[in-house]
Amino acid sequence: MTNRTITRTMSVAEAIRTRRTVRHYRPEPVSPQLLDTLLDLAVEAPTSWNLQDRSIVVVSDEVGRAGLARATGGQPQPTEAPVVLVFVAEPQAWREDRSDVHRQARENGAWSEEFVEMFSAASQEFQEGLERRGLLREYAVKDAVIAASFVMLAATAMGLATSPMNGWDEEEVKKVIGIDGREDLAIALLVSVGHPAGTPRLHPGRRPRRRVVFEGTYGADAG
């Protein structure tokens, strides 16, 4: 997969302001070129300790999407959208061989050998601390959701519509993507991708910033 440029020009700020959750889609497929670009951008998302402890399963066949529709209680997005991206969190990724990540960082000139040794030891200690506190799953899910956020903004910039889906039966989703019984993996989020059917709804609005942004301590007036 190679890097590709997005043909439609839209700033990040515009993508954030114009993104809407879309639940109904036209049947036309997402072009392979657009989908490749979207996935290229998704994997650029940051992850804790650069573990890259999340994966994306692309579900585009009718059987798979029908299975996801059942797993989501009959929501229309998996049935109507040509693509559903399932974001899988990998809480045990830190136990695996990460030498390819370190090698790439060295080849890119980002990390020295000394930094790799220091960073690896510190990361191991941090992950062991998370394990003791029962937080490995939480951290991996956070990383996967960050990648999903990248997808939604990039899709908006490309003229595509998305819907983040957080209401599903995890075991049923796992069955659809072939990881049933895998307790070492978790489902973080489902995101439908496609061309919107009709005009997206108007923005319902958000509370004023003063209601949700605070200075220094929670509840303090940020001005």
Short mmCIF file of N, CA, C and O in Angstrom, two decimals, residues 105-197:
data_model
loop_
_atom_site.label_atom_id
_atom_site.label_comp_id
_atom_site.label_asym_id
_atom_site.label_seq_id
_atom_site.Cartn_x
_atom_site.Cartn_y
_atom_site.Cartn_z
N ALA A 105 12.02 2.90 13.04
CA ALA A 105 12.33 4.18 13.67
C ALA A 105 13.80 4.53 13.51
O ALA A 105 14.16 5.69 13.28
N ARG A 106 14.67 3.51 13.61
CA ARG A 106 16.09 3.76 13.41
C ARG A 106 16.38 4.15 11.97
O ARG A 106 17.13 5.09 11.69
N GLU A 107 15.77 3.41 11.03
CA GLU A 107 16.00 3.70 9.61
C GLU A 107 15.49 5.07 9.23
O GLU A 107 16.05 5.72 8.34
N ASN A 108 14.44 5.52 9.87
CA ASN A 108 13.90 6.85 9.59
C ASN A 108 14.68 7.96 10.27
O ASN A 108 14.39 9.14 10.07
N GLY A 109 15.65 7.58 11.08
CA GLY A 109 16.44 8.59 11.79
C GLY A 109 15.72 9.18 12.98
O GLY A 109 16.17 10.18 13.55
N ALA A 110 14.62 8.57 13.40
CA ALA A 110 13.84 9.11 14.51
C ALA A 110 14.38 8.67 15.86
O ALA A 110 14.33 9.42 16.84
N TRP A 111 14.87 7.43 15.93
CA TRP A 111 15.38 6.87 17.19
C TRP A 111 16.80 6.38 17.00
O TRP A 111 17.13 5.76 15.98
N SER A 112 17.64 6.63 17.99
CA SER A 112 18.98 6.06 18.01
C SER A 112 18.92 4.69 18.69
O SER A 112 17.94 4.33 19.33
N GLU A 113 20.01 3.94 18.58
CA GLU A 113 20.06 2.64 19.24
C GLU A 113 19.94 2.80 20.75
O GLU A 113 19.26 2.00 21.43
N GLU A 114 20.58 3.84 21.28
CA GLU A 114 20.51 4.09 22.71
C GLU A 114 19.08 4.40 23.14
O GLU A 114 18.61 3.94 24.19
N PHE A 115 18.38 5.19 22.31
CA PHE A 115 17.00 5.53 22.64
C PHE A 115 16.12 4.29 22.61
O PHE A 115 15.25 4.12 23.46
N VAL A 116 16.34 3.41 21.62
CA VAL A 116 15.54 2.19 21.52
C VAL A 116 15.68 1.36 22.79
O VAL A 116 14.68 0.86 23.34
N GLU A 117 16.91 1.22 23.28
CA GLU A 117 17.13 0.42 24.49
C GLU A 117 16.42 1.05 25.68
O GLU A 117 15.75 0.36 26.46
N MET A 118 16.57 2.36 25.84
CA MET A 118 15.93 3.05 26.96
C MET A 118 14.42 2.99 26.85
O MET A 118 13.71 2.68 27.82
N PHE A 119 13.91 3.26 25.64
CA PHE A 119 12.47 3.32 25.40
C PHE A 119 11.82 1.95 25.61
O PHE A 119 10.74 1.85 26.21
N SER A 120 12.48 0.90 25.15
CA SER A 120 11.95 -0.45 25.29
C SER A 120 11.82 -0.83 26.76
O SER A 120 10.81 -1.40 27.19
N ALA A 121 12.85 -0.53 27.54
CA ALA A 121 12.81 -0.86 28.96
C ALA A 121 11.73 -0.07 29.68
O ALA A 121 10.99 -0.62 30.51
N ALA A 122 11.62 1.22 29.37
CA ALA A 122 10.60 2.05 30.01
C ALA A 122 9.20 1.61 29.62
O ALA A 122 8.29 1.59 30.46
N SER A 123 9.02 1.25 28.35
CA SER A 123 7.72 0.80 27.89
C SER A 123 7.32 -0.50 28.59
O SER A 123 6.17 -0.67 29.02
N GLN A 124 8.26 -1.43 28.71
CA GLN A 124 7.99 -2.69 29.40
C GLN A 124 7.54 -2.44 30.83
O GLN A 124 6.55 -3.02 31.30
N GLU A 125 8.24 -1.57 31.51
CA GLU A 125 7.89 -1.26 32.91
C GLU A 125 6.51 -0.63 33.00
O GLU A 125 5.72 -0.95 33.89
N PHE A 126 6.22 0.27 32.06
CA PHE A 126 4.92 0.93 32.06
C PHE A 126 3.79 -0.06 31.83
O PHE A 126 2.76 -0.04 32.52
N GLN A 127 3.96 -0.95 30.85
CA GLN A 127 2.93 -1.93 30.54
C GLN A 127 2.72 -2.89 31.71
O GLN A 127 1.57 -3.30 32.00
N GLU A 128 3.78 -3.28 32.38
CA GLU A 128 3.65 -4.15 33.54
C GLU A 128 2.85 -3.45 34.63
O GLU A 128 2.04 -4.08 35.34
N GLY A 129 3.05 -2.13 34.76
CA GLY A 129 2.26 -1.36 35.72
C GLY A 129 0.79 -1.33 35.34
O GLY A 129 -0.09 -1.46 36.21
N LEU A 130 0.51 -1.17 34.05
CA LEU A 130 -0.88 -1.21 33.59
C LEU A 130 -1.51 -2.57 33.90
O LEU A 130 -2.67 -2.65 34.32
N GLU A 131 -0.75 -3.62 33.66
CA GLU A 131 -1.28 -4.97 33.90
C GLU A 131 -1.64 -5.15 35.37
O GLU A 131 -2.70 -5.70 35.70
N ARG A 132 -0.78 -4.68 36.26
CA ARG A 132 -1.06 -4.81 37.69
C ARG A 132 -2.35 -4.08 38.07
O ARG A 132 -3.09 -4.52 38.95
N ARG A 133 -2.61 -2.96 37.39
CA ARG A 133 -3.81 -2.16 37.71
C ARG A 133 -5.01 -2.53 36.84
O ARG A 133 -6.07 -1.91 36.97
N GLY A 134 -4.86 -3.51 35.98
CA GLY A 134 -5.97 -3.94 35.15
C GLY A 134 -6.36 -2.94 34.08
O GLY A 134 -7.54 -2.85 33.71
N LEU A 135 -5.38 -2.20 33.54
CA LEU A 135 -5.67 -1.12 32.61
C LEU A 135 -5.17 -1.37 31.18
O LEU A 135 -5.25 -0.47 30.33
N LEU A 136 -4.68 -2.56 30.89
CA LEU A 136 -4.14 -2.82 29.55
C LEU A 136 -5.22 -2.64 28.48
O LEU A 136 -4.98 -2.03 27.43
N ARG A 137 -6.40 -3.18 28.72
CA ARG A 137 -7.48 -3.09 27.74
C ARG A 137 -7.88 -1.63 27.51
O ARG A 137 -8.07 -1.21 26.37
N GLU A 138 -7.98 -0.89 28.59
CA GLU A 138 -8.37 0.52 28.46
C GLU A 138 -7.41 1.30 27.58
O GLU A 138 -7.83 2.06 26.72
N TYR A 139 -6.12 1.10 27.77
CA TYR A 139 -5.13 1.84 26.98
C TYR A 139 -5.18 1.44 25.51
O TYR A 139 -5.08 2.29 24.62
N ALA A 140 -5.34 0.16 25.23
CA ALA A 140 -5.41 -0.30 23.84
C ALA A 140 -6.66 0.23 23.15
O ALA A 140 -6.62 0.62 21.98
N VAL A 141 -7.78 0.24 23.86
CA VAL A 141 -9.02 0.77 23.29
C VAL A 141 -8.86 2.25 22.97
O VAL A 141 -9.32 2.72 21.92
N LYS A 142 -8.21 2.99 23.85
CA LYS A 142 -7.98 4.42 23.59
C LYS A 142 -7.21 4.59 22.28
O LYS A 142 -7.56 5.45 21.45
N ASP A 143 -6.16 3.81 22.09
CA ASP A 143 -5.36 3.92 20.86
C ASP A 143 -6.20 3.60 19.62
O ASP A 143 -6.08 4.26 18.59
N ALA A 144 -7.05 2.60 19.73
CA ALA A 144 -7.89 2.23 18.59
C ALA A 144 -8.90 3.32 18.27
O ALA A 144 -9.17 3.62 17.10
N VAL A 145 -9.45 3.96 19.30
CA VAL A 145 -10.43 5.02 19.08
C VAL A 145 -9.78 6.26 18.47
O VAL A 145 -10.39 6.96 17.66
N ILE A 146 -8.53 6.52 18.84
CA ILE A 146 -7.81 7.64 18.20
C ILE A 146 -7.70 7.38 16.70
O ILE A 146 -7.93 8.28 15.88
N ALA A 147 -7.37 6.15 16.32
CA ALA A 147 -7.28 5.81 14.89
C ALA A 147 -8.64 5.98 14.21
O ALA A 147 -8.73 6.45 13.07
N ALA A 148 -9.70 5.61 14.91
CA ALA A 148 -11.05 5.78 14.34
C ALA A 148 -11.38 7.24 14.13
O ALA A 148 -12.03 7.61 13.14
N SER A 149 -10.93 8.10 15.04
CA SER A 149 -11.15 9.53 14.87
C SER A 149 -10.44 10.06 13.64
O SER A 149 -10.98 10.89 12.89
N PHE A 150 -9.22 9.58 13.41
CA PHE A 150 -8.49 9.95 12.19
C PHE A 150 -9.30 9.56 10.96
O PHE A 150 -9.40 10.33 9.99
N VAL A 151 -9.87 8.35 10.98
CA VAL A 151 -10.65 7.86 9.84
C VAL A 151 -11.83 8.78 9.57
O VAL A 151 -12.10 9.15 8.42
N MET A 152 -12.55 9.17 10.59
CA MET A 152 -13.75 9.97 10.39
C MET A 152 -13.43 11.35 9.82
O MET A 152 -14.13 11.84 8.92
N LEU A 153 -12.36 11.95 10.28
CA LEU A 153 -11.99 13.27 9.75
C LEU A 153 -11.43 13.15 8.33
O LEU A 153 -11.74 13.97 7.46
N ALA A 154 -10.60 12.13 8.08
CA ALA A 154 -10.06 11.95 6.73
C ALA A 154 -11.18 11.64 5.75
O ALA A 154 -11.18 12.15 4.61
N ALA A 155 -12.14 10.82 6.16
CA ALA A 155 -13.26 10.50 5.28
C ALA A 155 -14.06 11.75 4.93
O ALA A 155 -14.47 11.93 3.78
N THR A 156 -14.29 12.59 5.92
CA THR A 156 -15.01 13.85 5.66
C THR A 156 -14.27 14.69 4.64
O THR A 156 -14.88 15.24 3.71
N ALA A 157 -12.96 14.77 4.78
CA ALA A 157 -12.16 15.55 3.83
C ALA A 157 -12.23 14.99 2.42
O ALA A 157 -12.07 15.72 1.44
N MET A 158 -12.49 13.69 2.29
CA MET A 158 -12.57 13.05 0.98
C MET A 158 -13.99 13.00 0.44
O MET A 158 -14.24 12.39 -0.59
N GLY A 159 -14.93 13.62 1.15
CA GLY A 159 -16.31 13.64 0.68
C GLY A 159 -17.09 12.40 1.03
O GLY A 159 -18.18 12.17 0.48
N LEU A 160 -16.57 11.58 1.93
CA LEU A 160 -17.26 10.37 2.37
C LEU A 160 -17.98 10.63 3.68
O LEU A 160 -17.66 11.57 4.40
N ALA A 161 -18.93 9.76 4.00
CA ALA A 161 -19.68 9.87 5.24
C ALA A 161 -19.32 8.71 6.15
O ALA A 161 -18.94 7.62 5.69
N THR A 162 -19.43 8.93 7.45
CA THR A 162 -19.11 7.90 8.43
C THR A 162 -20.11 7.93 9.57
O THR A 162 -20.83 8.91 9.77
N SER A 163 -20.11 6.85 10.32
CA SER A 163 -20.89 6.79 11.56
C SER A 163 -20.14 5.94 12.56
O SER A 163 -19.91 4.75 12.32
N PRO A 164 -19.71 6.52 13.69
CA PRO A 164 -19.11 5.70 14.73
C PRO A 164 -20.19 4.90 15.44
O PRO A 164 -21.23 5.45 15.80
N MET A 165 -19.97 3.62 15.61
CA MET A 165 -20.98 2.75 16.20
C MET A 165 -20.44 2.13 17.49
O MET A 165 -19.42 1.46 17.48
N ASN A 166 -21.17 2.38 18.57
CA ASN A 166 -20.71 1.93 19.88
C ASN A 166 -21.74 1.05 20.58
O ASN A 166 -21.63 0.78 21.76
N GLY A 167 -22.76 0.60 19.83
CA GLY A 167 -23.77 -0.26 20.42
C GLY A 167 -23.77 -1.61 19.73
O GLY A 167 -24.41 -1.77 18.68
N TRP A 168 -23.07 -2.59 20.28
CA TRP A 168 -22.95 -3.89 19.64
C TRP A 168 -22.61 -4.95 20.67
O TRP A 168 -22.18 -4.67 21.79
N ASP A 169 -22.82 -6.19 20.28
CA ASP A 169 -22.45 -7.35 21.09
C ASP A 169 -21.03 -7.73 20.70
O ASP A 169 -20.77 -8.16 19.57
N GLU A 170 -20.09 -7.59 21.63
CA GLU A 170 -18.68 -7.80 21.30
C GLU A 170 -18.41 -9.20 20.78
O GLU A 170 -17.67 -9.38 19.80
N GLU A 171 -18.99 -10.20 21.40
CA GLU A 171 -18.72 -11.57 20.96
C GLU A 171 -19.26 -11.82 19.56
O GLU A 171 -18.65 -12.54 18.77
N GLU A 172 -20.40 -11.23 19.24
CA GLU A 172 -20.95 -11.38 17.90
C GLU A 172 -20.07 -10.69 16.86
O GLU A 172 -19.86 -11.21 15.76
N VAL A 173 -19.57 -9.51 17.20
CA VAL A 173 -18.66 -8.82 16.28
C VAL A 173 -17.40 -9.65 16.08
O VAL A 173 -16.90 -9.80 14.96
N LYS A 174 -16.88 -10.20 17.15
CA LYS A 174 -15.68 -11.04 17.04
C LYS A 174 -15.91 -12.24 16.12
O LYS A 174 -15.02 -12.61 15.34
N LYS A 175 -17.08 -12.84 16.20
CA LYS A 175 -17.38 -13.97 15.32
C LYS A 175 -17.33 -13.56 13.86
O LYS A 175 -16.79 -14.29 13.01
N VAL A 176 -17.89 -12.40 13.56
CA VAL A 176 -17.92 -11.93 12.17
C VAL A 176 -16.52 -11.76 11.60
O VAL A 176 -16.26 -12.10 10.43
N ILE A 177 -15.60 -11.25 12.42
CA ILE A 177 -14.26 -10.96 11.90
C ILE A 177 -13.25 -12.07 12.22
O ILE A 177 -12.04 -11.89 12.04
N GLY A 178 -13.75 -13.20 12.70
CA GLY A 178 -12.89 -14.37 12.85
C GLY A 178 -12.02 -14.41 14.09
O GLY A 178 -10.98 -15.09 14.09
N ILE A 179 -12.41 -13.72 15.15
CA ILE A 179 -11.61 -13.76 16.38
C ILE A 179 -12.46 -14.19 17.58
O ILE A 179 -12.15 -13.80 18.72
N ASP A 180 -13.52 -14.96 17.34
CA ASP A 180 -14.35 -15.42 18.45
C ASP A 180 -13.50 -16.27 19.40
O ASP A 180 -12.67 -17.07 18.98
N GLY A 181 -13.72 -16.04 20.67
CA GLY A 181 -12.95 -16.75 21.68
C GLY A 181 -11.62 -16.13 22.02
O GLY A 181 -10.93 -16.60 22.93
N ARG A 182 -11.25 -15.05 21.33
CA ARG A 182 -9.96 -14.40 21.58
C ARG A 182 -10.10 -13.39 22.72
O ARG A 182 -10.43 -12.23 22.52
N GLU A 183 -9.83 -13.83 23.92
CA GLU A 183 -9.93 -12.95 25.09
C GLU A 183 -8.81 -11.92 25.12
O GLU A 183 -8.88 -10.94 25.87
N ASP A 184 -7.76 -12.16 24.34
CA ASP A 184 -6.64 -11.22 24.30
C ASP A 184 -6.91 -10.02 23.42
O ASP A 184 -6.10 -9.09 23.37
N LEU A 185 -8.04 -10.02 22.71
CA LEU A 185 -8.39 -8.93 21.82
C LEU A 185 -9.73 -8.32 22.25
O LEU A 185 -10.55 -8.99 22.86
N ALA A 186 -9.92 -7.04 21.92
CA ALA A 186 -11.16 -6.35 22.28
C ALA A 186 -11.65 -5.53 21.10
O ALA A 186 -10.86 -5.06 20.28
N ILE A 187 -12.96 -5.38 21.00
CA ILE A 187 -13.54 -4.52 19.97
C ILE A 187 -13.65 -3.12 20.54
O ILE A 187 -14.26 -2.91 21.59
N ALA A 188 -13.04 -2.16 19.87
CA ALA A 188 -13.06 -0.78 20.35
C ALA A 188 -14.20 0.03 19.74
O ALA A 188 -14.91 0.75 20.45
N LEU A 189 -14.40 -0.09 18.42
CA LEU A 189 -15.39 0.74 17.75
C LEU A 189 -15.65 0.19 16.35
O LEU A 189 -14.77 -0.45 15.76
N LEU A 190 -16.85 0.42 15.84
CA LEU A 190 -17.18 0.14 14.45
C LEU A 190 -17.44 1.48 13.78
O LEU A 190 -18.08 2.36 14.37
N VAL A 191 -16.96 1.64 12.55
CA VAL A 191 -17.19 2.88 11.80
C VAL A 191 -17.66 2.51 10.39
O VAL A 191 -16.93 1.85 9.64
N SER A 192 -18.87 2.90 10.05
CA SER A 192 -19.36 2.69 8.69
C SER A 192 -18.81 3.79 7.79
O SER A 192 -18.59 4.92 8.22
N VAL A 193 -18.55 3.43 6.53
CA VAL A 193 -17.98 4.37 5.57
C VAL A 193 -18.71 4.23 4.23
O VAL A 193 -18.90 3.11 3.75
N GLY A 194 -19.10 5.35 3.65
CA GLY A 194 -19.74 5.29 2.34
C GLY A 194 -20.18 6.65 1.87
O GLY A 194 -19.74 7.68 2.40
N HIS A 195 -21.04 6.65 0.85
CA HIS A 195 -21.58 7.89 0.30
C HIS A 195 -22.96 8.12 0.90
O HIS A 195 -23.81 7.24 0.88
N PRO A 196 -23.19 9.31 1.46
CA PRO A 196 -24.45 9.54 2.17
C PRO A 196 -25.66 9.50 1.25
O PRO A 196 -25.60 9.93 0.10
N ALA A 197 -26.75 8.97 1.78
CA ALA A 197 -28.02 8.99 1.06
C ALA A 197 -28.75 10.26 1.47
O ALA A 197 -29.17 10.39 2.61
#
